[in-house]
mmCIF file of C-alpha atoms and ligand atoms in Angstrom:
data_model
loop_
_atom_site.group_PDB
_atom_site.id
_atom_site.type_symbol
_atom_site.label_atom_id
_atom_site.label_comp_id
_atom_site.label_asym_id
_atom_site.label_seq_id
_atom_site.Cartn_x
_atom_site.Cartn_y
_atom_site.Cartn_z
ATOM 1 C CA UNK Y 15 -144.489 -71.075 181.973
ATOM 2 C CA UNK Y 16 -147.799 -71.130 184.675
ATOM 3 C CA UNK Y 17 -149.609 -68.398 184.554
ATOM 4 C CA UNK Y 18 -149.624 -67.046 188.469
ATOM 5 C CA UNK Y 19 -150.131 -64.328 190.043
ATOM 6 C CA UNK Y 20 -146.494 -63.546 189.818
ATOM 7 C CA UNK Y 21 -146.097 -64.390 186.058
ATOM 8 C CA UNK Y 22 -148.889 -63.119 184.452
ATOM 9 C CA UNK Y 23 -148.082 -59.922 183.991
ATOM 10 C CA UNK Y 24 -144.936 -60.479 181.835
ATOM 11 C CA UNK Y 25 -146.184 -63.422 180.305
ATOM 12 C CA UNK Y 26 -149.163 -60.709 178.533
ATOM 13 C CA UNK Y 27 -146.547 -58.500 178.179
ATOM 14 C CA UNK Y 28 -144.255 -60.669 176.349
ATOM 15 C CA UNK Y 29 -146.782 -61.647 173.826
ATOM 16 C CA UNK Y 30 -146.919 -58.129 172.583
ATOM 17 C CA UNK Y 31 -143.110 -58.515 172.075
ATOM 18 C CA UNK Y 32 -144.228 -59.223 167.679
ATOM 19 C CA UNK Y 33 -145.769 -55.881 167.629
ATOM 20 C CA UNK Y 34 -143.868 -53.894 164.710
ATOM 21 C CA UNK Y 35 -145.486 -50.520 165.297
ATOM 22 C CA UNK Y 36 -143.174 -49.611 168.734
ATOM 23 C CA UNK Y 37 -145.539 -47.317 169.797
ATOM 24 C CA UNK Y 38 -148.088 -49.597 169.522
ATOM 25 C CA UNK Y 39 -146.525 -52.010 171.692
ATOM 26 C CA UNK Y 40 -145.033 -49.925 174.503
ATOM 27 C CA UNK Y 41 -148.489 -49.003 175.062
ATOM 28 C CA UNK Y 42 -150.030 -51.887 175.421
ATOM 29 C CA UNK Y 43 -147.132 -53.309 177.575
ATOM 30 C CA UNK Y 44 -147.884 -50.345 179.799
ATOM 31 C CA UNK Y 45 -151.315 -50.965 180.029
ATOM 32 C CA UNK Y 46 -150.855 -54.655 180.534
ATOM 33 C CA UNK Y 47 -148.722 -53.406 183.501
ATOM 34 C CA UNK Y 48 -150.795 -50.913 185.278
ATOM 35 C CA UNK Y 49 -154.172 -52.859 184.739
ATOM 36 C CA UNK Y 50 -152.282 -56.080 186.454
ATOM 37 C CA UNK Y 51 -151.417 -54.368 188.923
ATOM 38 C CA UNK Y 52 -154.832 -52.593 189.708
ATOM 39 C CA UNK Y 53 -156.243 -56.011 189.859
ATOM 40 C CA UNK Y 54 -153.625 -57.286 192.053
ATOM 41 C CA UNK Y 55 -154.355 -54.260 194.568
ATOM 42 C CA UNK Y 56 -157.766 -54.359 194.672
ATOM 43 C CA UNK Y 57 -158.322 -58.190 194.197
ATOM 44 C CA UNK Y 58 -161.943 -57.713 192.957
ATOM 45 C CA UNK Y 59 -164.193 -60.984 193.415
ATOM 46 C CA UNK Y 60 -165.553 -62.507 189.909
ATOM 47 C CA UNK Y 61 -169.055 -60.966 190.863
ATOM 48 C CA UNK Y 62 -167.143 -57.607 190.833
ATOM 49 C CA UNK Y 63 -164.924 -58.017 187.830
ATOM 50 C CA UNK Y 64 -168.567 -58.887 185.936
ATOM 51 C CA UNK Y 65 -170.158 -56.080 187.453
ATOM 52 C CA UNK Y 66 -167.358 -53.671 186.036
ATOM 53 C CA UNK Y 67 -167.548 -55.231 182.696
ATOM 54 C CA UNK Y 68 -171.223 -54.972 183.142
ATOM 55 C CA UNK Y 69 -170.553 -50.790 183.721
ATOM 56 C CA UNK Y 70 -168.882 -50.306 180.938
ATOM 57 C CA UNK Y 71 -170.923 -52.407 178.569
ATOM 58 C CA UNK Y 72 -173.497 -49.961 179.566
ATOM 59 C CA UNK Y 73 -171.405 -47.065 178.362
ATOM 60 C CA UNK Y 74 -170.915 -47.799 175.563
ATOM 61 C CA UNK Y 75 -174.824 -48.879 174.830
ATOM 62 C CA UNK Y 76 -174.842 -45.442 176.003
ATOM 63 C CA UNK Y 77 -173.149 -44.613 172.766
ATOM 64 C CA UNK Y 78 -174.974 -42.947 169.478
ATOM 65 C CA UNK Y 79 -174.270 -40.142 167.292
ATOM 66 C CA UNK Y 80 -175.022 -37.531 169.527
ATOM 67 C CA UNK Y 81 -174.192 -39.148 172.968
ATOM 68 C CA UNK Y 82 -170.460 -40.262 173.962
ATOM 69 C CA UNK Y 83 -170.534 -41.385 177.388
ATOM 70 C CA UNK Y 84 -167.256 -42.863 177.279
ATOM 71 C CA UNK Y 85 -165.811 -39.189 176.930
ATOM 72 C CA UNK Y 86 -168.497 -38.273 179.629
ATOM 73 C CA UNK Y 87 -166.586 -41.283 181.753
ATOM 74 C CA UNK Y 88 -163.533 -40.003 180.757
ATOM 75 C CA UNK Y 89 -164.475 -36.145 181.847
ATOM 76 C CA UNK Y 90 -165.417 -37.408 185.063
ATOM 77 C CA UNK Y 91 -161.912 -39.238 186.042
ATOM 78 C CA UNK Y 92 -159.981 -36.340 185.356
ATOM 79 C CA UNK Y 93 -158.288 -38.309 182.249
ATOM 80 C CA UNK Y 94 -159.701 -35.817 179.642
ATOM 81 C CA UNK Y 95 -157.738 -32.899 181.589
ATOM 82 C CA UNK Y 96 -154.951 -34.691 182.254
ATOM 83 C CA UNK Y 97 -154.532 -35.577 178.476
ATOM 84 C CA UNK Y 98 -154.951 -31.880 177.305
ATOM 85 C CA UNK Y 99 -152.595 -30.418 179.713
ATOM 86 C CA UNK Y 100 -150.234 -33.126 178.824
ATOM 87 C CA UNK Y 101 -150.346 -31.991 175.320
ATOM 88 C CA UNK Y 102 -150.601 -28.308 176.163
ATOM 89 C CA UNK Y 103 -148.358 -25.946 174.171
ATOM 90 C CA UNK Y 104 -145.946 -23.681 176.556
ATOM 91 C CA UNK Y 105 -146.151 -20.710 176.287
ATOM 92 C CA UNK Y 106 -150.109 -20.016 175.079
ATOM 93 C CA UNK Y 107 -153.229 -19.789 176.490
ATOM 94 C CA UNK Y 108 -153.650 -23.178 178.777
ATOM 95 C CA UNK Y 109 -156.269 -25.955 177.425
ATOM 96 C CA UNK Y 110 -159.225 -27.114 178.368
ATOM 97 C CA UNK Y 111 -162.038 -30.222 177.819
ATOM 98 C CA UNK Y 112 -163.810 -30.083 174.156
ATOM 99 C CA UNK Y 113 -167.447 -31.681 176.026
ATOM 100 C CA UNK Y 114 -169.887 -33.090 173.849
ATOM 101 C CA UNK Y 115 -171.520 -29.112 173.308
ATOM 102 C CA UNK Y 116 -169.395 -28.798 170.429
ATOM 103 C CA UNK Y 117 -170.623 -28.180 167.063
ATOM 104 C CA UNK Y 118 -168.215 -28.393 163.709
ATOM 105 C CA UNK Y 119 -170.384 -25.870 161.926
ATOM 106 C CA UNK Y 120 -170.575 -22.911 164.111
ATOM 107 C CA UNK Y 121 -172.905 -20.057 162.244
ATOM 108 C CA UNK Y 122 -170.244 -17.872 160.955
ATOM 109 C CA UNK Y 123 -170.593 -13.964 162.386
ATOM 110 C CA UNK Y 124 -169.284 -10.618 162.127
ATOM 111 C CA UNK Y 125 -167.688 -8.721 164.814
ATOM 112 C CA UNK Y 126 -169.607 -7.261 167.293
ATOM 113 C CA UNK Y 127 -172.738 -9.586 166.903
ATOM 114 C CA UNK Y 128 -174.906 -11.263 169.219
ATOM 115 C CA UNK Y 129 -174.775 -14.667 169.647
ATOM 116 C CA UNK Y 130 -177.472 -14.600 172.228
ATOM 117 C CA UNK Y 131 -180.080 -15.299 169.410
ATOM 118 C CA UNK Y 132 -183.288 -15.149 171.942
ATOM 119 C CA UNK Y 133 -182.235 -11.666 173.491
ATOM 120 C CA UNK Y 134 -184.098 -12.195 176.855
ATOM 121 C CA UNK Y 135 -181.279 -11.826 179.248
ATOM 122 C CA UNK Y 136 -179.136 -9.692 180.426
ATOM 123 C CA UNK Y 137 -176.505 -8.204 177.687
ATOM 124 C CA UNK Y 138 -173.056 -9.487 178.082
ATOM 125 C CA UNK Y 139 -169.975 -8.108 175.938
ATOM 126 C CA UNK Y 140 -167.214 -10.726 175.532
ATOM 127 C CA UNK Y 141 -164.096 -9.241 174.049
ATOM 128 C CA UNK Y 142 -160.340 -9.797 173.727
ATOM 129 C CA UNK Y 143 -157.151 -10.469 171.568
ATOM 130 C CA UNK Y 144 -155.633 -13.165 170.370
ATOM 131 C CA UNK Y 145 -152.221 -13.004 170.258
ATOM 132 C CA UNK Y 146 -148.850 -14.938 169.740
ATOM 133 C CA UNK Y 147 -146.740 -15.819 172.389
ATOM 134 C CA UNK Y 148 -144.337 -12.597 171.826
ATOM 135 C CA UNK Y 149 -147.641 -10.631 172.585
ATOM 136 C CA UNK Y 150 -147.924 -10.259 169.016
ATOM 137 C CA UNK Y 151 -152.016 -9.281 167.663
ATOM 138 C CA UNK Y 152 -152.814 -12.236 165.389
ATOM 139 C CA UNK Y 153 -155.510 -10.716 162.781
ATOM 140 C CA UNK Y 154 -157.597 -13.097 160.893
ATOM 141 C CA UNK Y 155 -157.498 -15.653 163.896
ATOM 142 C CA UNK Y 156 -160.504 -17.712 163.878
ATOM 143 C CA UNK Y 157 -162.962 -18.234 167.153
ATOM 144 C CA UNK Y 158 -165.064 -20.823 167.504
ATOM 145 C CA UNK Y 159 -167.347 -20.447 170.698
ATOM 146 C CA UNK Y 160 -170.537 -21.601 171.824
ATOM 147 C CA UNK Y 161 -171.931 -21.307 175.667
ATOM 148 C CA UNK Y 162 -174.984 -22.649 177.720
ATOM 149 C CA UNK Y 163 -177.946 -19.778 178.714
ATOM 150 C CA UNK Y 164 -178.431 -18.254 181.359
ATOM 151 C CA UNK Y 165 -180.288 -21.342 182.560
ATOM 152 C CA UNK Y 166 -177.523 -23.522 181.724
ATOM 153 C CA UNK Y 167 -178.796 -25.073 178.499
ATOM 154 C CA UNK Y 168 -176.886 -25.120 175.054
ATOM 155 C CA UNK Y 169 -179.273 -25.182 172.190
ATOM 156 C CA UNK Y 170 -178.895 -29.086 171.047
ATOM 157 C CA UNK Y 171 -180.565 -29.887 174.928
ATOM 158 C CA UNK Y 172 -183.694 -27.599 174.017
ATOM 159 C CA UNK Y 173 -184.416 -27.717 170.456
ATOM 160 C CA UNK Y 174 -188.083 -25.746 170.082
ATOM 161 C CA UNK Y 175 -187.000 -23.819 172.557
ATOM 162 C CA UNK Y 176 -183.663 -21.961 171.354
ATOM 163 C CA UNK Y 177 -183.125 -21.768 167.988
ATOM 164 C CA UNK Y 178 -180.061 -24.019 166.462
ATOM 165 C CA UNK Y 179 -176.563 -21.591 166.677
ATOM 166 C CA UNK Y 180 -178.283 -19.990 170.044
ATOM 167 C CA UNK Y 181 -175.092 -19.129 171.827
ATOM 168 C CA UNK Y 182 -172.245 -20.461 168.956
ATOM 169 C CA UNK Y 183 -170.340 -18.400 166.605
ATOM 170 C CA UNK Y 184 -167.436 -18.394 164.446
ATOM 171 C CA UNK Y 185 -165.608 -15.143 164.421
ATOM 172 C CA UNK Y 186 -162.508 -13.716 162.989
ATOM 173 C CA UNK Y 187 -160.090 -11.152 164.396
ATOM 174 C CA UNK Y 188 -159.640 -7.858 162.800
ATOM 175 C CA UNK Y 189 -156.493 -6.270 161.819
ATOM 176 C CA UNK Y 190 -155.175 -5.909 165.938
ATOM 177 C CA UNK Y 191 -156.389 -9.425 166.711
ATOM 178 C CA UNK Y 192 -159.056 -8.245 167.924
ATOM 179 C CA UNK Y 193 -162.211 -9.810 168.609
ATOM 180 C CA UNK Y 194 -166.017 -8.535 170.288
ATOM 181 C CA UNK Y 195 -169.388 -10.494 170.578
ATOM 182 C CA UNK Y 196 -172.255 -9.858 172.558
ATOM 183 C CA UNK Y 197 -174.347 -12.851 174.288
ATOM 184 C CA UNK Y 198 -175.467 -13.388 178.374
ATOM 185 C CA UNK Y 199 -173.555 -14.408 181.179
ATOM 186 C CA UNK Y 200 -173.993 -18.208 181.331
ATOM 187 C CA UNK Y 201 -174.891 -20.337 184.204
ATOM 188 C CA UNK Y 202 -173.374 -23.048 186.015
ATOM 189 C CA UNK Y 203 -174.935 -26.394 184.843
ATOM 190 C CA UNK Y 204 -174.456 -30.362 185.184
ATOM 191 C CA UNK Y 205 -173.118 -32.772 182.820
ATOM 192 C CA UNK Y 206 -175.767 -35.443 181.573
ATOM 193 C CA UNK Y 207 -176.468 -37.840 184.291
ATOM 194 C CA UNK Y 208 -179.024 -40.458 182.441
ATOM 195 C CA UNK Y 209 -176.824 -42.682 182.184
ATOM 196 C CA UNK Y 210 -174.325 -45.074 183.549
ATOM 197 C CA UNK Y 211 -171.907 -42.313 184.722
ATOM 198 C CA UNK Y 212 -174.444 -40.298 186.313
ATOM 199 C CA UNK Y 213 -174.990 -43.243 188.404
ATOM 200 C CA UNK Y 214 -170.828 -43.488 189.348
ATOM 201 C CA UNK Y 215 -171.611 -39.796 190.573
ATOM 202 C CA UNK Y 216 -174.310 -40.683 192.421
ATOM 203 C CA UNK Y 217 -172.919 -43.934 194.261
ATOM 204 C CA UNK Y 218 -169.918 -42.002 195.005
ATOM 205 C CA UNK Y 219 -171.699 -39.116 196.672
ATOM 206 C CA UNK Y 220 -170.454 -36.365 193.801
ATOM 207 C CA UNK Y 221 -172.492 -33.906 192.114
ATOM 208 C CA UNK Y 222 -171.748 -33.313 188.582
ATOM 209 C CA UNK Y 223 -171.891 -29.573 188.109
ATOM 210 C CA UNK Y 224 -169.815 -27.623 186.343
ATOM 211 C CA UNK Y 225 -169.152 -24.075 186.543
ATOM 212 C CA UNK Y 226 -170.250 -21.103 184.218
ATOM 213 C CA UNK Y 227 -167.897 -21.083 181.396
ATOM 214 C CA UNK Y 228 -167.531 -20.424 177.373
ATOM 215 C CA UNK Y 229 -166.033 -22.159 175.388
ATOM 216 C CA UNK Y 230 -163.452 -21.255 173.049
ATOM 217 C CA UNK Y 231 -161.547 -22.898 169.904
ATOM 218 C CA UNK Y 232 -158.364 -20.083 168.710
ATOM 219 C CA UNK Y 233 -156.648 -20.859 165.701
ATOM 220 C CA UNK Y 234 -154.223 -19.201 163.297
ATOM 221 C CA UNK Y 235 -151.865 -19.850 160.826
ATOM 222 C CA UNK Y 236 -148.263 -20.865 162.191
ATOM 223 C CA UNK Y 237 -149.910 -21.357 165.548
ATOM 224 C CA UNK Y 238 -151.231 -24.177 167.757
ATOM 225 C CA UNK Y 239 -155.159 -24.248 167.999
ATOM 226 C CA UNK Y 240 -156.393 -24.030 171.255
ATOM 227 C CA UNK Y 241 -159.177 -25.464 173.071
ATOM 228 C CA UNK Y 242 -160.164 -23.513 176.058
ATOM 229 C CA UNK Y 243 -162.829 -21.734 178.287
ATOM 230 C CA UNK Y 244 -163.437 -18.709 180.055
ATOM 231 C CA UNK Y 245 -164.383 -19.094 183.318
ATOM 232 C CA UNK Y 246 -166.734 -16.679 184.809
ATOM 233 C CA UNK Y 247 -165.395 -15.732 188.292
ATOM 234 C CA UNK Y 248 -167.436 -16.272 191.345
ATOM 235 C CA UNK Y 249 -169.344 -19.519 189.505
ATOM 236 C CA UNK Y 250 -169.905 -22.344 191.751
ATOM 237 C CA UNK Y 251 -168.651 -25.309 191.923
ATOM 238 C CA UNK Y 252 -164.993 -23.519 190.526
ATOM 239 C CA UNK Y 253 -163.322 -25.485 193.254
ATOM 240 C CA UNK Y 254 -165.396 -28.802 192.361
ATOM 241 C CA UNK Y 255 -165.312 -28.875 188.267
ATOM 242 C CA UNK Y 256 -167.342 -32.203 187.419
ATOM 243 C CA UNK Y 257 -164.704 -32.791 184.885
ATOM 244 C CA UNK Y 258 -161.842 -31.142 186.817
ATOM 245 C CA UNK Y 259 -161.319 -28.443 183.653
ATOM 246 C CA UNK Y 260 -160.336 -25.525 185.545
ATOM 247 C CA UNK Y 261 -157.002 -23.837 185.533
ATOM 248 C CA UNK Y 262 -156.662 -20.522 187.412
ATOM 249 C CA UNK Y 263 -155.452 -18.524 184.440
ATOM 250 C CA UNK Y 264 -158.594 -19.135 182.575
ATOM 251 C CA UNK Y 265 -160.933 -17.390 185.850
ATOM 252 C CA UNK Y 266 -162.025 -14.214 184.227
ATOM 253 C CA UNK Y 267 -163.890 -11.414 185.771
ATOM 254 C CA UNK Y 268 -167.129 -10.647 184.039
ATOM 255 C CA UNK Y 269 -167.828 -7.024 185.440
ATOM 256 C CA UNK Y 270 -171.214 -5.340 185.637
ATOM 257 C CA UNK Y 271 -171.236 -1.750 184.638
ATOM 258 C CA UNK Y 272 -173.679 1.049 184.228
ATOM 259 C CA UNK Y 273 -172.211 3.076 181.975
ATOM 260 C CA UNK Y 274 -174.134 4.480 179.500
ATOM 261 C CA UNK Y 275 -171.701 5.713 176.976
ATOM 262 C CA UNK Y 276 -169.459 2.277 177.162
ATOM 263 C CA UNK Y 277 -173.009 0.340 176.643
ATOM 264 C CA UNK Y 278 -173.347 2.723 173.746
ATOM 265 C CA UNK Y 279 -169.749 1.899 172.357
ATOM 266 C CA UNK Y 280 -170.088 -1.846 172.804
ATOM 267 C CA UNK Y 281 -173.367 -1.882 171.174
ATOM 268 C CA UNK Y 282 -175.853 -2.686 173.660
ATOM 269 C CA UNK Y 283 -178.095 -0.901 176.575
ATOM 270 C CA UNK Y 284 -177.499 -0.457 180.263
ATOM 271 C CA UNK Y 285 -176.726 -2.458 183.164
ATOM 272 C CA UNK Y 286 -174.335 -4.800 180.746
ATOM 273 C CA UNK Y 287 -171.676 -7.381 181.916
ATOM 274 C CA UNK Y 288 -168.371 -7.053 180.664
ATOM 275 C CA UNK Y 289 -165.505 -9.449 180.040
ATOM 276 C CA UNK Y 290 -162.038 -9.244 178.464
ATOM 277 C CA UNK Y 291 -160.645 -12.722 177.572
ATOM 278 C CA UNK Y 292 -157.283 -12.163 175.603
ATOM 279 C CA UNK Y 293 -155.907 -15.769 173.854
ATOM 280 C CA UNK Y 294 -152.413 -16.439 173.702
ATOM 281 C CA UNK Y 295 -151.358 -19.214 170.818
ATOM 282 C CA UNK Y 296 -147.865 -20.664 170.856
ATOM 283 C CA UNK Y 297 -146.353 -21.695 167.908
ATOM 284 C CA UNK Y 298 -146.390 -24.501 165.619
ATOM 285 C CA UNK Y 299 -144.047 -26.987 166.353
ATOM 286 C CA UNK Y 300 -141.377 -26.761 163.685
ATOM 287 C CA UNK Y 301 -141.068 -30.531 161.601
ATOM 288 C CA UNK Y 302 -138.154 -32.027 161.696
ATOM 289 C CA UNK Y 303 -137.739 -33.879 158.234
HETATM 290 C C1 LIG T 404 -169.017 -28.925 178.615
HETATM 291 O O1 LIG T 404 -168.408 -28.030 179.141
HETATM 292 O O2 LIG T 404 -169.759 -28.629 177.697
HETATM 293 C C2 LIG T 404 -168.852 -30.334 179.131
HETATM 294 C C3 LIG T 404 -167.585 -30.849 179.292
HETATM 295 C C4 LIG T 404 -167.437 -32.150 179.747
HETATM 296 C C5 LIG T 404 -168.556 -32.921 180.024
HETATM 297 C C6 LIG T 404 -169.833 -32.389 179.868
HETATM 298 C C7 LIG T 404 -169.982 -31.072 179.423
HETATM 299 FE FE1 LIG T 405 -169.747 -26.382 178.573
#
């Protein structure tokens, strides 16, 4: 068969037709499909078609240990969103982008500690449940969360400057799934742009901010981990997310008080910030042998 215009398609198809794992092969069939067909739309010249190859060459040299810009390219096309809230569980607390902030070996803490390690800003208590989807208190629920500053810097962008688990901690809920830490209110802050997707922002007339947020990673036996953030209400750019991450449900008020006695209770001094940020988890899917 001549490979046209009109052919090609199911002629690349077809030779995935061998493929023993299905999955496997549906997928690429798919892709072979909707790749075709973006070509066939947009009809790029062979200068163009090099010049795209030549982009994402570029991300991946953009690649190390520490550095994934094809996540980053992902983030930025909505793709990373639109694969969590695909595999969001009904029911729990709705999912959100990991970023590249992430660190597997958050310092462990106890309840009611700081995470803001440098102490210079303004306290912030951070508290909630977490709780199954019958409104159930999960105890011994683990939390993972880390945060920028109030500049909008995590610690791995300023090392010498904050010390390493400045703004992380693991924590685990008491005996009514509860959970309290104290840290600041962080800032709204861009995603790296020194590289070849900051320059896609840039030609396309987008700025790559994203708004003030923590992050948060629930888990607990005979539940579904989630991945999530609280968003601080009132941030900027809540209507423009860089990586399109928010979902309304996760806006949460962070409230200023001046109340002595409560700044007393929670553990730190007047004018505090004060946010409740309860975590639903739904359960695990059951296995079907
Ligand atoms: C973050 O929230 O840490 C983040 C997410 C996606 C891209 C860049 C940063
Ligand atoms: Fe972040």
């Amino acid at each position: 068969m001549d490979f046209t215009v009109e052919t090609a398609t199911d002629a690349v198809a077809e030779s995935f037709r061998g493929t023993e794992d299905r999955r496997l092969r549906a997928v690429l069939e798919s892709l072979t499909r909707h790749l075709h067909s973006f070509v066939r739309e947009t009809e790029p010249t062979t200068q163009e078609w090099e010049a795209a190859i030549g982009f994402l060459t570029a991300v991946g040299h953009k690649c190390d240990d520490t550095r994934q810009e094809f996540v980053l390219l992902s983030d930025v096309l909505g793709v990373s969103t639109l694969v969590e809230t695909i595999n969001g569980a009904e029911g729990g607390t709705e999912n959100t982008v990991l970023g590249p902030f992430h660190m597997t070996d958050s310092p462990r803490r106890a309840l009611g500690d700081s995470i803001d390690l440098l102490a210079t800003g303004r306290p912030c208590v951070v508290s909630g449940q977490v709780l199954d989807a019958d409104g159930t208190p999960l105890p011994a629920a683990e939390i993972d969360v880390w945060q920028c500053d109030e500049e909008g810097f995590y610690d791995v962008q300023q090392p010498g400057v904050q010390p390493p688990g400045n703004g992380r901690g693991l924590f685990r809920t008491d005996d009514e799934g509860g959970y309290r830490f104290r840290t600041v209110v962080p800032s709204h802050y861009p995603i790296p742009t020194d590289g070849p997707v900051g320059r896609l922002l840039e030609a396309t007339g987008r700025h790559p901010y994203r708004p003030a947020h923590i992050h948060f990673i629930a888990s607990a036996d005979g539940h579904r981990t989630v991945t999530t953030h609280a968003f601080v209400a009132g941030s900027p750019y809540l209507d423009s997310d860089a990586v399109f991450a928010v979902k309304r449900g996760l806006i949460t008020d962070f409230t200023e008080s001046d109340d002595e006695r409560e700044a007393e209770r929670l553990g730190v001094s007047a004018p505090f910030t004060h946010a409740r940020f309860d975590i639903v988890l739904a359960p695990e899917p059951e296995v079907t042998p």
